[in-house]
Short mmCIF file of C-alpha atoms and ligand atoms in Angstrom, two decimals:
data_model
loop_
_atom_site.label_atom_id
_atom_site.label_comp_id
_atom_site.label_asym_id
_atom_site.label_seq_id
_atom_site.Cartn_x
_atom_site.Cartn_y
_atom_site.Cartn_z
CA MET A 223 -0.46 19.63 -13.29
CA SER A 224 -0.02 15.98 -14.35
CA LYS A 225 1.98 15.23 -17.50
CA TYR A 226 -0.50 12.45 -18.23
CA THR A 227 -3.93 12.87 -19.73
CA GLN A 228 -6.93 11.07 -18.27
CA SER A 229 -6.83 8.51 -21.12
CA GLU A 230 -3.43 7.30 -19.88
CA ALA A 231 -4.85 6.51 -16.43
CA VAL A 232 -4.33 2.89 -15.39
CA THR A 233 -7.63 1.02 -15.09
CA VAL A 234 -8.66 -2.04 -13.11
CA SER A 235 -9.03 -4.08 -16.31
CA GLN A 236 -5.49 -3.15 -17.39
CA ILE A 237 -4.23 -4.48 -14.06
CA VAL A 238 -6.14 -7.74 -14.48
CA GLN A 239 -5.06 -8.09 -18.13
CA ALA A 240 -1.39 -7.48 -17.29
CA LYS A 241 -1.23 -11.04 -15.96
CA ALA A 242 -2.32 -12.67 -19.22
CA ALA A 243 0.00 -10.33 -21.14
CA GLY A 244 2.94 -11.39 -18.93
CA LYS A 245 3.53 -7.77 -17.82
CA LYS A 246 4.73 -7.34 -14.22
CA ILE A 247 2.69 -4.90 -12.11
CA SER A 248 4.59 -2.38 -9.97
CA SER A 249 2.87 -0.91 -6.96
CA ILE A 250 3.90 1.13 -3.95
CA THR A 251 2.30 2.75 -0.92
CA CYS A 252 1.79 6.50 -0.62
CA TYR A 253 0.11 8.57 2.09
CA ASP A 254 0.50 12.23 1.16
CA ALA A 255 0.54 14.77 -1.64
CA ALA A 256 4.30 15.48 -1.55
CA PHE A 257 5.23 11.90 -2.42
CA ALA A 258 2.21 11.50 -4.73
CA ARG A 259 3.65 14.35 -6.90
CA LEU A 260 6.89 12.38 -7.29
CA ILE A 261 5.20 9.00 -7.86
CA GLU A 262 3.01 10.57 -10.56
CA GLN A 263 6.19 11.14 -12.59
CA THR A 264 7.21 7.45 -12.47
CA GLY A 265 5.78 4.44 -14.26
CA VAL A 266 4.26 2.84 -11.12
CA ASP A 267 0.93 1.19 -12.03
CA LEU A 268 -0.90 1.03 -8.71
CA VAL A 269 -0.67 3.14 -5.55
CA LEU A 270 -1.96 1.75 -2.27
CA VAL A 271 -2.88 4.13 0.52
CA GLY A 272 -2.05 1.42 3.02
CA ASP A 273 -3.08 1.32 6.65
CA SER A 274 0.69 1.01 7.16
CA LEU A 275 0.26 4.78 7.45
CA GLY A 276 -0.38 3.92 11.12
CA ASN A 277 3.29 2.94 11.54
CA VAL A 278 4.84 5.15 8.86
CA MET A 279 2.98 8.45 9.28
CA LEU A 280 1.08 8.36 12.58
CA GLY A 281 3.69 6.83 14.91
CA TYR A 282 1.67 3.82 16.10
CA ASP A 283 3.30 0.43 16.82
CA ASN A 284 0.92 -1.36 14.44
CA THR A 285 -2.00 -0.73 12.08
CA LEU A 286 -4.78 -1.47 14.57
CA PRO A 287 -5.45 2.12 15.77
CA VAL A 288 -5.91 3.45 12.21
CA THR A 289 -9.44 4.80 11.74
CA MET A 290 -11.70 5.37 8.74
CA ASP A 291 -11.21 9.13 9.21
CA ASP A 292 -7.40 8.63 9.01
CA MET A 293 -7.80 6.61 5.79
CA VAL A 294 -10.19 9.12 4.20
CA HIS A 295 -7.87 12.05 5.12
CA HIS A 296 -4.71 10.46 3.65
CA THR A 297 -6.41 8.87 0.62
CA ALA A 298 -7.91 12.23 -0.34
CA ALA A 299 -4.45 13.87 -0.14
CA VAL A 300 -3.09 11.24 -2.56
CA THR A 301 -6.00 11.24 -5.03
CA ARG A 302 -5.94 15.06 -5.24
CA ILE A 303 -2.59 14.65 -7.00
CA LEU A 304 -2.47 11.29 -8.79
CA ARG A 305 -3.90 11.09 -12.32
CA ARG A 306 -2.15 8.11 -13.94
CA PRO A 307 -1.66 5.32 -11.35
CA PHE A 308 -4.66 3.31 -10.14
CA VAL A 309 -5.38 4.18 -6.48
CA CYS A 310 -6.51 1.58 -3.96
CA ALA A 311 -7.19 2.40 -0.28
CA ASP A 312 -6.92 0.03 2.66
CA MET A 313 -10.01 -0.61 4.75
CA PRO A 314 -8.71 -0.32 8.34
CA PHE A 315 -9.11 -2.79 11.21
CA LEU A 316 -12.76 -3.63 12.00
CA SER A 317 -14.12 -1.27 9.34
CA TYR A 318 -15.46 -4.21 7.27
CA ASN A 319 -15.42 -7.32 9.49
CA VAL A 320 -18.59 -6.54 11.45
CA SER A 321 -21.10 -6.83 8.61
CA VAL A 322 -21.66 -6.46 4.88
CA GLU A 323 -23.54 -3.20 5.55
CA GLN A 324 -20.59 -1.80 7.52
CA ALA A 325 -18.18 -2.76 4.70
CA LEU A 326 -20.40 -1.07 2.09
CA THR A 327 -20.75 2.13 4.12
CA ASN A 328 -17.02 2.43 4.81
CA ALA A 329 -15.81 1.43 1.33
CA GLY A 330 -18.33 3.97 0.02
CA ARG A 331 -16.60 6.70 2.06
CA LEU A 332 -13.18 5.81 0.60
CA VAL A 333 -14.57 6.00 -2.95
CA GLN A 334 -17.01 8.91 -2.55
CA GLU A 335 -15.23 11.20 -0.07
CA ALA A 336 -11.60 10.26 -0.71
CA GLY A 337 -11.55 9.41 -4.43
CA ALA A 338 -10.17 5.85 -4.17
CA GLN A 339 -10.77 3.63 -7.20
CA ALA A 340 -10.65 0.38 -5.20
CA VAL A 341 -10.35 -0.88 -1.63
CA LYS A 342 -8.25 -3.60 -0.01
CA VAL A 343 -9.42 -5.98 2.71
CA GLU A 344 -7.38 -8.49 4.71
CA GLY A 345 -8.49 -12.09 5.22
CA GLY A 346 -9.82 -15.16 3.44
CA ALA A 347 -13.19 -16.92 3.25
CA SER A 348 -14.53 -14.97 6.26
CA VAL A 349 -14.56 -11.73 4.23
CA ALA A 350 -15.91 -13.27 1.00
CA PRO A 351 -19.50 -12.00 1.64
CA GLN A 352 -18.15 -8.44 2.03
CA VAL A 353 -16.05 -8.79 -1.15
CA LYS A 354 -19.10 -10.00 -3.13
CA ALA A 355 -21.28 -7.14 -1.89
CA LEU A 356 -18.62 -4.47 -2.62
CA VAL A 357 -18.00 -5.84 -6.13
CA GLN A 358 -21.77 -5.91 -6.75
CA ALA A 359 -21.90 -2.26 -5.67
CA GLY A 360 -19.25 -1.45 -8.30
CA ILE A 361 -16.24 -1.15 -6.01
CA PRO A 362 -13.17 -3.13 -7.13
CA VAL A 363 -11.63 -5.08 -4.24
CA MET A 364 -8.05 -6.20 -3.67
CA GLY A 365 -7.53 -9.20 -1.35
CA HIS A 366 -4.67 -9.68 1.12
CA LEU A 367 -3.45 -13.06 2.43
CA GLY A 368 -0.34 -14.34 4.21
CA LEU A 369 0.85 -11.97 6.89
CA THR A 370 -2.18 -9.79 7.48
CA PRO A 371 -0.99 -7.08 9.91
CA GLN A 372 -4.50 -6.39 11.25
CA SER A 373 -4.32 -9.93 12.77
CA VAL A 374 -0.87 -9.39 14.32
CA HIS A 375 -2.05 -10.50 17.77
CA ALA A 376 -3.71 -13.68 16.47
CA MET A 377 -0.59 -14.49 14.42
CA GLY A 378 1.74 -13.90 17.38
CA GLY A 379 3.88 -11.35 15.52
CA TYR A 380 5.05 -10.50 12.02
CA ARG A 381 5.98 -13.98 10.74
CA VAL A 382 6.12 -15.80 7.43
CA GLN A 383 2.72 -17.45 6.82
CA GLY A 384 1.75 -20.59 4.86
CA ARG A 385 4.61 -22.83 5.98
CA GLY A 386 3.62 -26.51 6.15
CA ALA A 387 1.11 -28.44 4.04
CA ASP A 388 -2.02 -27.55 6.05
CA ALA A 389 -1.32 -23.80 6.20
CA ALA A 390 -0.38 -23.78 2.51
CA LYS A 391 -3.63 -25.55 1.57
CA ARG A 392 -5.68 -23.11 3.68
CA MET A 393 -4.04 -20.16 1.90
CA MET A 394 -4.61 -21.70 -1.54
CA ASP A 395 -8.30 -22.36 -0.65
CA ASP A 396 -8.72 -18.79 0.63
CA ALA A 397 -7.14 -17.39 -2.53
CA LEU A 398 -9.55 -19.36 -4.74
CA THR A 399 -12.53 -18.33 -2.57
CA LEU A 400 -11.58 -14.65 -2.79
CA GLN A 401 -11.15 -14.93 -6.56
CA GLU A 402 -14.61 -16.52 -6.78
CA ALA A 403 -15.99 -13.65 -4.64
CA GLY A 404 -14.67 -11.16 -7.19
CA ILE A 405 -11.34 -9.65 -6.11
CA PHE A 406 -9.34 -8.11 -8.97
CA SER A 407 -5.93 -8.85 -7.45
CA LEU A 408 -4.44 -10.44 -4.37
CA VAL A 409 -1.61 -9.22 -2.13
CA LEU A 410 0.52 -12.07 -0.74
CA GLU A 411 2.62 -10.86 2.19
CA MET A 412 5.51 -12.84 3.69
CA VAL A 413 4.67 -16.12 2.01
CA PRO A 414 7.27 -18.74 0.95
CA ALA A 415 8.23 -18.06 -2.69
CA GLU A 416 7.27 -21.57 -3.85
CA LEU A 417 3.73 -21.33 -2.36
CA ALA A 418 3.27 -17.82 -3.78
CA GLY A 419 4.28 -19.24 -7.17
CA ARG A 420 1.69 -22.03 -6.91
CA ILE A 421 -1.07 -19.58 -5.89
CA THR A 422 -0.04 -17.28 -8.77
CA GLU A 423 -0.34 -20.19 -11.24
CA ALA A 424 -3.72 -21.27 -9.82
CA LEU A 425 -5.35 -17.81 -10.07
CA LYS A 426 -6.62 -15.93 -13.13
CA ILE A 427 -6.28 -12.60 -11.31
CA PRO A 428 -2.82 -11.14 -10.56
CA THR A 429 -0.95 -11.73 -7.31
CA ILE A 430 1.02 -8.80 -5.90
CA GLY A 431 3.81 -9.93 -3.60
CA ILE A 432 5.61 -8.37 -0.66
CA GLY A 433 8.13 -10.82 0.76
CA ALA A 434 6.57 -13.49 -1.47
CA GLY A 435 9.31 -14.04 -4.04
CA PRO A 436 9.69 -13.32 -7.76
CA LYS A 437 6.89 -15.49 -9.16
CA CYS A 438 4.07 -13.12 -8.19
CA ASP A 439 2.53 -11.14 -11.05
CA GLY A 440 3.57 -7.87 -9.42
CA GLN A 441 5.24 -6.42 -6.34
CA ILE A 442 4.21 -3.92 -3.69
CA ILE A 443 6.40 -2.27 -1.07
CA VAL A 444 6.10 0.41 1.59
CA LEU A 445 7.49 3.63 0.04
CA HIS A 446 9.35 4.83 3.15
CA ASP A 447 10.99 1.40 3.55
CA ILE A 448 12.62 1.36 0.08
CA LEU A 449 13.67 4.98 0.59
CA GLY A 450 15.58 4.01 3.74
CA PHE A 451 13.89 6.34 6.23
CA ASP A 452 14.31 3.83 9.08
CA GLU A 453 17.89 2.58 9.21
CA GLU A 454 16.92 0.05 11.92
CA PHE A 455 14.25 -1.65 9.76
CA ASN A 456 15.94 -4.29 7.61
CA PRO A 457 13.67 -7.31 7.02
CA LYS A 458 14.96 -9.99 4.59
CA PHE A 459 12.51 -9.04 1.83
CA LEU A 460 13.39 -5.33 1.80
CA LYS A 461 15.75 -3.78 -0.75
CA LYS A 462 16.59 -0.15 0.01
CA TYR A 463 16.88 1.98 -3.13
CA ALA A 464 17.97 5.12 -1.25
CA ASN A 465 19.17 6.23 2.17
CA LEU A 466 16.89 9.20 2.79
CA GLY A 467 17.15 8.80 6.56
CA LYS A 468 20.76 9.98 6.35
CA VAL A 469 20.01 12.58 3.65
CA VAL A 470 17.25 14.20 5.74
CA ARG A 471 19.22 14.05 9.00
CA ASP A 472 22.31 15.60 7.38
CA ALA A 473 20.26 18.37 5.72
CA VAL A 474 18.40 19.29 8.94
CA SER A 475 21.65 19.17 10.99
CA THR A 476 23.43 21.47 8.52
CA TYR A 477 20.47 23.90 8.59
CA ASP A 478 20.51 23.85 12.41
CA GLN A 479 24.27 24.53 12.52
CA GLU A 480 24.09 27.35 9.95
CA VAL A 481 21.20 29.08 11.78
CA LYS A 482 23.10 28.91 15.06
CA ALA A 483 26.33 30.11 13.41
CA GLY A 484 24.48 33.02 11.76
CA SER A 485 25.55 31.91 8.24
CA PHE A 486 21.94 31.28 7.11
CA PRO A 487 20.24 33.33 5.78
CA SER A 488 23.03 35.01 3.81
CA ALA A 489 22.58 38.02 1.47
CA GLU A 490 21.67 35.54 -1.29
CA HIS A 491 18.59 34.45 0.67
CA SER A 492 17.57 37.96 1.83
CA PHE A 493 15.35 40.61 0.14
CA LYS A 494 16.61 44.05 -0.96
CA ASP A 495 14.60 47.26 -0.27
O1 LIG B 4 -0.75 -1.31 4.50
C1 LIG B 4 0.08 -1.62 3.64
O2 LIG B 4 1.02 -0.86 3.34
C2 LIG B 4 -0.09 -2.91 2.98
C3 LIG B 4 0.97 -3.33 2.01
C4 LIG B 4 2.25 -3.64 2.69
C5 LIG B 4 0.53 -4.46 1.17
O3 LIG B 4 -1.03 -3.58 3.23
#
């Protein structure tokens, strides 16, 4: 049972207004009920059920194989638990790019079947018609520029985006176009801090950075990355707040050794007649 009442739930207008009020927005990814229960007890404003679940939860090399059914399944697990944070779900690769109708149908599933309060789409001017149609249908939309992992092959890898005057201008133009189309916030991923600062100043809606420096209006990060599940994954922008990889490995190894030594279960963990 949540300790928060419905009236304390974060709304889309509170997220938009946080910018004008100078309040930083904290957001994090989540893909399941176990972690949602813990996040519910923190002050995090916005939870993204990211298609990063492809890498984090499903064992894929990238986000491209993630399907609508995967997103609906994981988003529903998260929204069954969360009451206070605002929940946004990623629209996976090619679930919105084909047509406005396709975007409406699939975003509708994330809201209707999975309980998301908003959806996120990657890309600039090319997805503006979809953004407009979703907003008109009453679905808040988050934009995503910079490194957009669904375009990993076109980008030639996971690289900083927006370096150089032309690329920076294209990103600024895309940000303004998406704002005009109606997004309520914009993720900037792996963007030079100075460019992210200029985009943040130019927009009325909040920017949410990941590897985009301190001037963004908020930050987002992949939950399992800050918890240190993967000791090999250490990009420059990542700060690890825990080392759960070691904690989990040590706990499972100790369990394994105690079972094999016959010391677990002891009398303490056994039932009497
Ligand atoms: O899928 C995801 O987790 C994301 C965030 C990193 C912004 O898109």
